PDB file of C-alpha atoms and ligand atoms in Angstrom:
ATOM      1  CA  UNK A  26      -6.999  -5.285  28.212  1.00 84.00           C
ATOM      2  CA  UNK A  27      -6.039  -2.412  25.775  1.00 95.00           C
ATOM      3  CA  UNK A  28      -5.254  -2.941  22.749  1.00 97.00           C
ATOM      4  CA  UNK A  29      -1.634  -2.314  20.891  1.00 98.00           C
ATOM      5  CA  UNK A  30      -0.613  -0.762  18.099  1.00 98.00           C
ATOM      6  CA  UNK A  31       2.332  -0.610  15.850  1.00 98.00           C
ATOM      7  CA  UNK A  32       1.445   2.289  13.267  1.00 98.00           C
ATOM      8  CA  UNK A  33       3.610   3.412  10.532  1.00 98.00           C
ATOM      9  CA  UNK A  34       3.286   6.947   9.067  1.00 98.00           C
ATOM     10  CA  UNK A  35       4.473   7.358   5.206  1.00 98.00           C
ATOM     11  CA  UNK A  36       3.888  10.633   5.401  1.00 98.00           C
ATOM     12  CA  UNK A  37       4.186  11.926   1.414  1.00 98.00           C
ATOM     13  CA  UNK A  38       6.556   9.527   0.601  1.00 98.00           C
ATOM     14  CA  UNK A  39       6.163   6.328  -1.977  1.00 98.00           C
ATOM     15  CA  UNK A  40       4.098   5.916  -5.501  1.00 98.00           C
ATOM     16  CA  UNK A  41       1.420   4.093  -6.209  1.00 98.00           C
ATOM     17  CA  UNK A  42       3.935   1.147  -7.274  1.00 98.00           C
ATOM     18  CA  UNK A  43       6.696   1.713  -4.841  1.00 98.00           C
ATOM     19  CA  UNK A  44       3.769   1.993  -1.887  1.00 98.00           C
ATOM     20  CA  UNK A  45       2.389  -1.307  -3.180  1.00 98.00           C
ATOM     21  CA  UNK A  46       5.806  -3.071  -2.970  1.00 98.00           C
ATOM     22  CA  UNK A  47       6.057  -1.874   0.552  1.00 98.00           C
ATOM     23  CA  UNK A  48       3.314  -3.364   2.188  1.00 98.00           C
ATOM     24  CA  UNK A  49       4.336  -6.458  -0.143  1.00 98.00           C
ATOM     25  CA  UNK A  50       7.688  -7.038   2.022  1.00 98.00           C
ATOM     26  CA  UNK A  51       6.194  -5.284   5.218  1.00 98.00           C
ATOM     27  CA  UNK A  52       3.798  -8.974   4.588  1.00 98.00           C
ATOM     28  CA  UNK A  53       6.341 -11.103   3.645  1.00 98.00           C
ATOM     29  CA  UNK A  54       8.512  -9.906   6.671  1.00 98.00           C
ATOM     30  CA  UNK A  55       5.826 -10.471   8.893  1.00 97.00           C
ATOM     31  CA  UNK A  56       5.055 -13.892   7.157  1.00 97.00           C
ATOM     32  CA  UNK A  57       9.085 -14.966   8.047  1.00 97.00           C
ATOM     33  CA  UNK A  58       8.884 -13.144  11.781  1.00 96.00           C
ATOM     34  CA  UNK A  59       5.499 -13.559  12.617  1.00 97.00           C
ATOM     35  CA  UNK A  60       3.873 -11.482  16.210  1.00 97.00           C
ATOM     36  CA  UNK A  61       3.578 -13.690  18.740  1.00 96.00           C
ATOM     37  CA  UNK A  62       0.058 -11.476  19.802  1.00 97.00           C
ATOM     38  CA  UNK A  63      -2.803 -12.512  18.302  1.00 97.00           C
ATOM     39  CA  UNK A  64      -4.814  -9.500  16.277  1.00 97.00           C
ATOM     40  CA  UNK A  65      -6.901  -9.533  19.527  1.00 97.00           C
ATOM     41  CA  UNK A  66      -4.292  -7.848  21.364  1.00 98.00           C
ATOM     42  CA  UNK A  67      -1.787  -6.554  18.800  1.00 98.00           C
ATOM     43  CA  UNK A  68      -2.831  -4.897  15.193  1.00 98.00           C
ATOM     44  CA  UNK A  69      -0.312  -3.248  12.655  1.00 98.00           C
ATOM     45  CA  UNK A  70      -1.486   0.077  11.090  1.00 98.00           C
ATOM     46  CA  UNK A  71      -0.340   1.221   7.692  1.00 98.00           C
ATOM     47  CA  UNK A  72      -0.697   4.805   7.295  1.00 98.00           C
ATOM     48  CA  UNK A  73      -0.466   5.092   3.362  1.00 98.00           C
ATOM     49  CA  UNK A  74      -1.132   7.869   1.057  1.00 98.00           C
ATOM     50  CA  UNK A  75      -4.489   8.348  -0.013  1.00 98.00           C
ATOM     51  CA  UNK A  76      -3.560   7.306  -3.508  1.00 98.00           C
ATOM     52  CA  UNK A  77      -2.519   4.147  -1.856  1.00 98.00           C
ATOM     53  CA  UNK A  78      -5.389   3.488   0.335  1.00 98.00           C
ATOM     54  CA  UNK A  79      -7.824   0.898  -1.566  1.00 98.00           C
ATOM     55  CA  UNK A  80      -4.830  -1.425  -2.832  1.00 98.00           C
ATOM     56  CA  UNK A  81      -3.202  -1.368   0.239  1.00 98.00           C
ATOM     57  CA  UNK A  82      -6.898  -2.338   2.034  1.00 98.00           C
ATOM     58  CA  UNK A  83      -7.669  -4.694  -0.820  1.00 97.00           C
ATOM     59  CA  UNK A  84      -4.128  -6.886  -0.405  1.00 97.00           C
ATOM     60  CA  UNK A  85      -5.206  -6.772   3.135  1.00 96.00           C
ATOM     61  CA  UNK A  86      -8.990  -7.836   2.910  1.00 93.00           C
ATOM     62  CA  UNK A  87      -8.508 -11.204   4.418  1.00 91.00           C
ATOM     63  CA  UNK A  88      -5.535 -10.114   7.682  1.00 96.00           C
ATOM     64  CA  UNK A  89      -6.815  -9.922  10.351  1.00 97.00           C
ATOM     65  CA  UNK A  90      -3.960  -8.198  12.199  1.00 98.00           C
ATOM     66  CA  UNK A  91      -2.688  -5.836   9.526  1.00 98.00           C
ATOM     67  CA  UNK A  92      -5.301  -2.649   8.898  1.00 98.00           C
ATOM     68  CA  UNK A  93      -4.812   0.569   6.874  1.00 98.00           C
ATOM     69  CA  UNK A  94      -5.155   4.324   7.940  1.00 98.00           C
ATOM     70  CA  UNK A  95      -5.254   7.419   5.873  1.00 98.00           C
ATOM     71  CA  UNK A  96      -3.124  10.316   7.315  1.00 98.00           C
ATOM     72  CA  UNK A  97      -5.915  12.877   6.972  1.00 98.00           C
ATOM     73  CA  UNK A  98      -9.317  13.702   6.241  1.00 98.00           C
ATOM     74  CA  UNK A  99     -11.264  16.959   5.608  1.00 98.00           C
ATOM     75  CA  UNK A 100     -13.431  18.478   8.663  1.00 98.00           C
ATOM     76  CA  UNK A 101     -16.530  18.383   6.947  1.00 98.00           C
ATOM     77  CA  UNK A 102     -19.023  15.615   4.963  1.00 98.00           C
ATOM     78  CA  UNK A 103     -18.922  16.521   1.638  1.00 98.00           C
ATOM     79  CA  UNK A 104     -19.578  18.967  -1.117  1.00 98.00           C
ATOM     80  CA  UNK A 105     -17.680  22.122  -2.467  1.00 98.00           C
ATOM     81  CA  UNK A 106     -14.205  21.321  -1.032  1.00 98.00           C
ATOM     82  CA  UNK A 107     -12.093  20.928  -4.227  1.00 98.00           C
ATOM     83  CA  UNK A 108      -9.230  18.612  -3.889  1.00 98.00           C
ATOM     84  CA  UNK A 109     -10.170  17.442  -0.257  1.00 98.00           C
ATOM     85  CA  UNK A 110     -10.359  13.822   0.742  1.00 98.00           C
ATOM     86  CA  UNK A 111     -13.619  13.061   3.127  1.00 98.00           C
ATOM     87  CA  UNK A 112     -14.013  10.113   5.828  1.00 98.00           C
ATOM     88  CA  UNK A 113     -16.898   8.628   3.652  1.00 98.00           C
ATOM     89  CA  UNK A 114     -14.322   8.495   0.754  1.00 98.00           C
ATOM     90  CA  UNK A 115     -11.994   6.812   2.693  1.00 98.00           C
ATOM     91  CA  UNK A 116     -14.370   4.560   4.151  1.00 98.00           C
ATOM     92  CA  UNK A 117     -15.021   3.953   0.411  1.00 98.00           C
ATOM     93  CA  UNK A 118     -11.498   2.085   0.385  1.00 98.00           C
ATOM     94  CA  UNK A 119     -11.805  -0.211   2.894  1.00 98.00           C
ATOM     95  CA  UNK A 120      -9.306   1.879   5.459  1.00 98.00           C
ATOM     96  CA  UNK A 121     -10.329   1.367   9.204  1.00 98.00           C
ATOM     97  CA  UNK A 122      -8.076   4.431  10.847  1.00 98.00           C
ATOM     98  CA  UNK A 123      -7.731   7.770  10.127  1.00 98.00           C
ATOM     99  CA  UNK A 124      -4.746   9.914  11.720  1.00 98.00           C
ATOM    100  CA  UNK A 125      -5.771  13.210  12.861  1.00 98.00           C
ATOM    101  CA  UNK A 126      -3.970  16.000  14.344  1.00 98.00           C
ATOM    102  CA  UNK A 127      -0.350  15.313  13.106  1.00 98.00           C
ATOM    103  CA  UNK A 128       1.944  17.985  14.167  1.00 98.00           C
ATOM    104  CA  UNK A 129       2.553  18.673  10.517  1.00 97.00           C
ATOM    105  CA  UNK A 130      -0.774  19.331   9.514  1.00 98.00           C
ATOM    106  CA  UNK A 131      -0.966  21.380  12.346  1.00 97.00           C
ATOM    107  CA  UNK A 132       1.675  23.148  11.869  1.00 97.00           C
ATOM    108  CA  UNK A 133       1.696  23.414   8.080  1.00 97.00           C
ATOM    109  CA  UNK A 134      -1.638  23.400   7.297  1.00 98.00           C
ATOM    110  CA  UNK A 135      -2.888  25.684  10.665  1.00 97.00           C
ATOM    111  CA  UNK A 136      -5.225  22.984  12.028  1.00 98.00           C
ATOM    112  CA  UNK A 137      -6.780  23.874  15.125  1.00 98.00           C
ATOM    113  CA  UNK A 138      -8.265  22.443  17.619  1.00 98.00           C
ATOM    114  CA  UNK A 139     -11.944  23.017  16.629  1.00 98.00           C
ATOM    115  CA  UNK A 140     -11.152  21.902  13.195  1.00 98.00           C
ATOM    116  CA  UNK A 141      -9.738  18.641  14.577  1.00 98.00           C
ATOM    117  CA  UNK A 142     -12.503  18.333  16.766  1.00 98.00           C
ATOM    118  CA  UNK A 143     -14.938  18.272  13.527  1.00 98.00           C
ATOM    119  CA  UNK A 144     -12.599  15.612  11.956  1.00 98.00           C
ATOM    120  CA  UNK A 145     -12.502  13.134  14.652  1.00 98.00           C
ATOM    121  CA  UNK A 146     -16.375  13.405  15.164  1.00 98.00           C
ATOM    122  CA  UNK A 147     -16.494  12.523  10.863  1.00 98.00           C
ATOM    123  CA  UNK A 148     -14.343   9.584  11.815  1.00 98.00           C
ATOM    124  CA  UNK A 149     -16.360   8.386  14.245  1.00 98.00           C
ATOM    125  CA  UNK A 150     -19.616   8.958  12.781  1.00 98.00           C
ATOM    126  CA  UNK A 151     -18.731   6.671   9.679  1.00 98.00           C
ATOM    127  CA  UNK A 152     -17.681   3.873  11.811  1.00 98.00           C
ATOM    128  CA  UNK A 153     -13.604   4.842  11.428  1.00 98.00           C
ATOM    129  CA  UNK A 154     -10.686   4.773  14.031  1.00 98.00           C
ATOM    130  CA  UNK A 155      -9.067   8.158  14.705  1.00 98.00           C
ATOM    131  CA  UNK A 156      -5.405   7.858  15.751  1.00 99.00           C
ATOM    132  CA  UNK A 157      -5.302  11.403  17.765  1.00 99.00           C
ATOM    133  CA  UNK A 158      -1.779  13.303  17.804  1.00 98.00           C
ATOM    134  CA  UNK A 159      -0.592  15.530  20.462  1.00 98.00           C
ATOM    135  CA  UNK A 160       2.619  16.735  21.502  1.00 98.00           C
ATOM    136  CA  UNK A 161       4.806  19.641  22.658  1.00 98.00           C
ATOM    137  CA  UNK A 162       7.434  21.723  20.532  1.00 96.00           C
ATOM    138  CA  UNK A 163      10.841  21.872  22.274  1.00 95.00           C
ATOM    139  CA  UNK A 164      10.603  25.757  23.345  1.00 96.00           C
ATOM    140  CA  UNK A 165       6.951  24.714  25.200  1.00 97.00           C
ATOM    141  CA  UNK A 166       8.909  21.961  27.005  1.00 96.00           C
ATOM    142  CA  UNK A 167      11.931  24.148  27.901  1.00 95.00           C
ATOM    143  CA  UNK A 168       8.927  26.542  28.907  1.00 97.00           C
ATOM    144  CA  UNK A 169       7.949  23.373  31.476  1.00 97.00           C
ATOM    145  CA  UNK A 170       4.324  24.345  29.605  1.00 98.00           C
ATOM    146  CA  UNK A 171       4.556  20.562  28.065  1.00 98.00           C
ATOM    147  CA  UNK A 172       1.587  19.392  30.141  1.00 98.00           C
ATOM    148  CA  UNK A 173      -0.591  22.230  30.247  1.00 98.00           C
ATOM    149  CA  UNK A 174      -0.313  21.736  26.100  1.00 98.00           C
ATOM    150  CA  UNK A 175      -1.356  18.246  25.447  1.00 98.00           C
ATOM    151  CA  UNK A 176      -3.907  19.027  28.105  1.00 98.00           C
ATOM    152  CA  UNK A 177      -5.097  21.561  26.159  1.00 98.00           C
ATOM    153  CA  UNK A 178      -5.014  19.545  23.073  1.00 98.00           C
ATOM    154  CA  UNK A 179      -7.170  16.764  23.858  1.00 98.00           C
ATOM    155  CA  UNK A 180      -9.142  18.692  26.340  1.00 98.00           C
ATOM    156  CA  UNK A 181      -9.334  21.303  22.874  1.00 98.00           C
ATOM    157  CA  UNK A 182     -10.533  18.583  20.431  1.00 98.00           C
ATOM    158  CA  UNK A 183     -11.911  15.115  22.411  1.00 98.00           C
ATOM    159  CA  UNK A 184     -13.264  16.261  25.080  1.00 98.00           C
ATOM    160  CA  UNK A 185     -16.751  16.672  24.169  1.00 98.00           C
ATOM    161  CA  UNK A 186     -17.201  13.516  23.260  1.00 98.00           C
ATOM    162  CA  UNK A 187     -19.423  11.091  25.537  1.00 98.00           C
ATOM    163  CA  UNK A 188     -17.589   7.863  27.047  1.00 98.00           C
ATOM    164  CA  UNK A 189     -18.281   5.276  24.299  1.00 98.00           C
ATOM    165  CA  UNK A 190     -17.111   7.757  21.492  1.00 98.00           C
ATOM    166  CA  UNK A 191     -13.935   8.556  23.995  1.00 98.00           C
ATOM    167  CA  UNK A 192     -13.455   4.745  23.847  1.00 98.00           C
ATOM    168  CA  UNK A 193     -12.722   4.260  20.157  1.00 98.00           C
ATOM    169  CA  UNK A 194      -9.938   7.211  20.035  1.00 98.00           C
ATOM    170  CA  UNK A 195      -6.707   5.982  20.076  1.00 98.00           C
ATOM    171  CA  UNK A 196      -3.937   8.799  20.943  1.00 98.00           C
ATOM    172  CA  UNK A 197      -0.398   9.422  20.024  1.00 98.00           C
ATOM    173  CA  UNK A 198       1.864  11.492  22.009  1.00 98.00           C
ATOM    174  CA  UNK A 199       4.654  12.915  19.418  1.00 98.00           C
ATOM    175  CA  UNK A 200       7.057  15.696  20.735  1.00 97.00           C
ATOM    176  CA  UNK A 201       7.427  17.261  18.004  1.00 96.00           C
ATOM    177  CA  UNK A 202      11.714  17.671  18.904  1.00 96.00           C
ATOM    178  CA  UNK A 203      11.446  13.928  18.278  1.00 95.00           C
ATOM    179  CA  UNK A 204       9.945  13.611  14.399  1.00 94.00           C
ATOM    180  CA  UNK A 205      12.265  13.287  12.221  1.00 91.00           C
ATOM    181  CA  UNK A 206      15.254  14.402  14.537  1.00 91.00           C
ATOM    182  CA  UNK A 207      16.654  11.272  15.438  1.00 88.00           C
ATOM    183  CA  UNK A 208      16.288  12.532  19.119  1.00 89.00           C
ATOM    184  CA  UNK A 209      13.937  10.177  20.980  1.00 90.00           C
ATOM    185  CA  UNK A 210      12.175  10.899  24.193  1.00 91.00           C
ATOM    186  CA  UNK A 211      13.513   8.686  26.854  1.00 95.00           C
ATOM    187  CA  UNK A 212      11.487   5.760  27.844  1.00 96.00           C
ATOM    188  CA  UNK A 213      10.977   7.711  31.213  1.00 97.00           C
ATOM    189  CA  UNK A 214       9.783  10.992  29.367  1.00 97.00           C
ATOM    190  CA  UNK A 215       7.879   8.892  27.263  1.00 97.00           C
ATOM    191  CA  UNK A 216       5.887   6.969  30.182  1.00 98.00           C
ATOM    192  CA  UNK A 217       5.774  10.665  32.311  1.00 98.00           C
ATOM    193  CA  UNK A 218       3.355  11.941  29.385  1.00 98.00           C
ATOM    194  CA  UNK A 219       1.452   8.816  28.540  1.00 98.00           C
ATOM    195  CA  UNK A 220       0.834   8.575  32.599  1.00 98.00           C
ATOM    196  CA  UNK A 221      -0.469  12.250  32.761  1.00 98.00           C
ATOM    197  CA  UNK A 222      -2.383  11.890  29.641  1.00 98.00           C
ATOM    198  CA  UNK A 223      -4.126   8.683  31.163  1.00 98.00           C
ATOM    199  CA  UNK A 224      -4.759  10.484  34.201  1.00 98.00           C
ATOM    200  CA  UNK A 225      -6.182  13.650  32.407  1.00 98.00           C
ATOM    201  CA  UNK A 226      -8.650  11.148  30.327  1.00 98.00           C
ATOM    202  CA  UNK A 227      -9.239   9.195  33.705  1.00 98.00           C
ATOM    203  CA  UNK A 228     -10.085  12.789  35.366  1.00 98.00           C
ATOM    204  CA  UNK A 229     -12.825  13.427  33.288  1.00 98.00           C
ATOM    205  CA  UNK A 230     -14.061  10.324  32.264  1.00 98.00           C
ATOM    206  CA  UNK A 231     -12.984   7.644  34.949  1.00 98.00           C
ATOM    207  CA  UNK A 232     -10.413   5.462  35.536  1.00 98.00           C
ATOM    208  CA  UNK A 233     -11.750   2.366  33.701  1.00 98.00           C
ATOM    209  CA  UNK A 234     -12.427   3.998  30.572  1.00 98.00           C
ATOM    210  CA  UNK A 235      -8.823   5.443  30.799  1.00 98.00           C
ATOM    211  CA  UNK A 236      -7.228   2.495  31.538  1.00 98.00           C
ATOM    212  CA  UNK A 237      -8.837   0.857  27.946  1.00 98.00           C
ATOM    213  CA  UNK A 238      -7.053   3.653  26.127  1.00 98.00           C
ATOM    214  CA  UNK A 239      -4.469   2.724  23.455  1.00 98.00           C
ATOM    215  CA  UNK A 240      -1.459   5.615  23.828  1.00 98.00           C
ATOM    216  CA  UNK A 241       0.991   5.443  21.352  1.00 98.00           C
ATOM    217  CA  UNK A 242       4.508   7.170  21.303  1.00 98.00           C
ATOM    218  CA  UNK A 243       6.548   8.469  17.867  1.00 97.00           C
ATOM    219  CA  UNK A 244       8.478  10.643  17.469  1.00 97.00           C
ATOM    220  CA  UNK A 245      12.215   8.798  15.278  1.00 95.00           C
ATOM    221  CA  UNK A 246      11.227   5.314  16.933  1.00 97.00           C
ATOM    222  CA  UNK A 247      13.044   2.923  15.140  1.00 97.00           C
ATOM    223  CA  UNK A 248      14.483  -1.302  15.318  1.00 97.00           C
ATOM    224  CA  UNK A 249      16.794  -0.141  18.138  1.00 96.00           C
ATOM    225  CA  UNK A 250      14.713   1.444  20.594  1.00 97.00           C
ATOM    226  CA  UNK A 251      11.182   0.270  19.965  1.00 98.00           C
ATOM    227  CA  UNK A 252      11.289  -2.483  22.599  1.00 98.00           C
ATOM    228  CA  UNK A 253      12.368  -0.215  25.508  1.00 97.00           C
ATOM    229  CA  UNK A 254       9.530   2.047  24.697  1.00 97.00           C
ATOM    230  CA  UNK A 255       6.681  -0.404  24.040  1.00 98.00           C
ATOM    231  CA  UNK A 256       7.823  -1.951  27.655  1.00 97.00           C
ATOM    232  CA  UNK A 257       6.774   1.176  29.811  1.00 98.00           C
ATOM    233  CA  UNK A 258       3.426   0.667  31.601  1.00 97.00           C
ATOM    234  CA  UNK A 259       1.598   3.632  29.846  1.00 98.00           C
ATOM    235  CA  UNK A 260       2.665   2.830  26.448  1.00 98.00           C
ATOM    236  CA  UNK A 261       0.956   0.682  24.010  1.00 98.00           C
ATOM    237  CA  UNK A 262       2.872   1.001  20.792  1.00 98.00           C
ATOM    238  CA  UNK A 263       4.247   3.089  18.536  1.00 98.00           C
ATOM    239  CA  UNK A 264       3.241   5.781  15.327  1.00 98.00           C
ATOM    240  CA  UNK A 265       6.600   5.490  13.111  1.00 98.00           C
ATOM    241  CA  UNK A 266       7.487   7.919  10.624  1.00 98.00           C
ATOM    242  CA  UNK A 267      10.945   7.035   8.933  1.00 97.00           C
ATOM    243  CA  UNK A 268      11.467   3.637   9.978  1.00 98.00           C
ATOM    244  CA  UNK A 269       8.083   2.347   8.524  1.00 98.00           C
ATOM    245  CA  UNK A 270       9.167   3.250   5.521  1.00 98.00           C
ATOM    246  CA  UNK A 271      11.726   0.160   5.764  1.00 98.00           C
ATOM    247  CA  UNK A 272       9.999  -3.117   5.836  1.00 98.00           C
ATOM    248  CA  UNK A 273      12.676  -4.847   7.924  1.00 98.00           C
ATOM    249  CA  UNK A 274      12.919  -1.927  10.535  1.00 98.00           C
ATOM    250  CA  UNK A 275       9.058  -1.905  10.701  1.00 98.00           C
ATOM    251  CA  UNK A 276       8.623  -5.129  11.211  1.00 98.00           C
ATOM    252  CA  UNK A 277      11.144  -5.389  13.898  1.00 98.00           C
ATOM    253  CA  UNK A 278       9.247  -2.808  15.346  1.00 98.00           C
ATOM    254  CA  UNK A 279       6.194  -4.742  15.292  1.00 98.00           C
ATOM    255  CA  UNK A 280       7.883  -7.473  16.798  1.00 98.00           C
ATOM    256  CA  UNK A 281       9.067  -5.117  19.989  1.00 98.00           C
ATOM    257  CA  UNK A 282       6.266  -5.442  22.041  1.00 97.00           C
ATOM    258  CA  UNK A 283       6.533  -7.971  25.126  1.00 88.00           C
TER     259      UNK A 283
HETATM  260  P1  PGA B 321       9.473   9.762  12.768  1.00 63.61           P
HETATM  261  O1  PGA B 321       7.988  10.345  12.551  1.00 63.61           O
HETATM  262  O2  PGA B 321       9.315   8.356  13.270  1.00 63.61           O
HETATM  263  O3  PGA B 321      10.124   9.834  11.426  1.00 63.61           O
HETATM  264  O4  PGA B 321      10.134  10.628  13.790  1.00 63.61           O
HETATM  265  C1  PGA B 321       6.952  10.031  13.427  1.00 63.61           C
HETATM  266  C2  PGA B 321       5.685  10.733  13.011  1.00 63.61           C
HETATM  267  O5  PGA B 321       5.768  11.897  12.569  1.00 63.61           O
HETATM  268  O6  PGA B 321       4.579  10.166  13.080  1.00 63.61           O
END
């Protein structure tokens, strides 16, 4: 059974202090409301600042449920890279994930798909989760070229990897007309693309392997419509911008799944 996922995204947003406080009361709402899923079949991902990273993994050393992700890492080992942030160094903190891909870095920072390609095979080689984004801009979905793109994306960046390296990825589909808008994809467009991106994955590398796939959806999920999402067949959780950045919204958000 695939695993599920409730992610939060800080994006650059908290301090050192105000970041620690958060995952204080994202615990102690969690301690009041706890999952009914055992960390077997449910895990919470916190995906802090860097600056945040080891604190964040060190209040967590001993949950089993709750794990920490940085929100980037730089496409090669190490070396003469001034002021970038390698998967070894992250490893270094005791952070398990490492979100790759996000439409902002592609979009800000011109990531492409080779690059991303490097950085997920950094992630894996140190023993590290990648949490892959993809996802269409509104004009490429008024285009109808939505498919053909997130094809393209993970075709672009994952799929040279063999099967068990394929296994470990976890995906996120985020239009981006959804992050940050306040306009969500409807559970049905939601479960369309995380059906054709488990068929594309199943296409290549079979239908087992794509059916042990965890596909999450963001793009402004939030307390209100987190439980109609998580219900459709295809999707296994959620990568939350905003609303993670509120410990009562996250954890009701956590505590959507079935
Ligand atoms: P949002 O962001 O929930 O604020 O829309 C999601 C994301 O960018 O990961």
């Amino acid at each position: 059974m695939r695993k599920k996922i409730a992610a939060g995204n800080w994006k650059m947003n908290t301090t050192f202090e105000t970041g620690k406080k958060l995952v204080g009361e994202i615990l102690d709402g969690l301690a009041a409301n706890p999952p009914k899923q055992s960390p077997n079949e449910m895990l919470v991902v916190l995906g802090v600042p860097f600056i945040t990273l080891k604190k964040a993994a060190n209040i967590l050393k001993n949950n089993p449920q709750v794990k920490i992700a940085a929100q980037n890492c730089y496409s090669e080992e190490k070396g003469a890279f001034t002021g970038e942030i390698s998967v070894e160094m992250i490893k270094s903190t005791g952070a398990e994930f490492v979100i790759i891909g996000h439409s902002e870095r592609r979009e800000y920072f011109n990531e492409s798909f080779e690059m991303l390609a490097k950085k997920v095979d950094l992630t894996l080689k140190h023993g590290l989760t990648p949490i892959f984004c993809c996802g269409e801009k509104l004009e490429t979905r008024e285009a109808g070229q939505h498919f053909d793109l997130v094809k393209n994306q993970i075709a672009g960046s994952l799929f040279h990897l063999n099967d068990d390296e394929l296994s470990k990825v976890v995906i996120a589909y985020e239009p981006v007309w959804a992050i940050g808008t306040g306009v969500t994809a409807s559970p049905a467009q939601a479960q369309e693309m995380h059906a054709f991106i488990r068929n594309t994955i199943a296409g290549k590398y079979g239908k087992a392997l794509a059916d042990e796939i965890t596909i999450l959806y963001g793009g402004s999920v939030g307390a209100k419509n987190a439980k109609e999402l998580f219900s459709q067949s295809d999707v296994d959780g959620g990568l939350v911008g905003g609303a993670s950045l509120k410990a009562e919204d996250f954890v009701t958000i956590i505590n959507s799944f079935n």
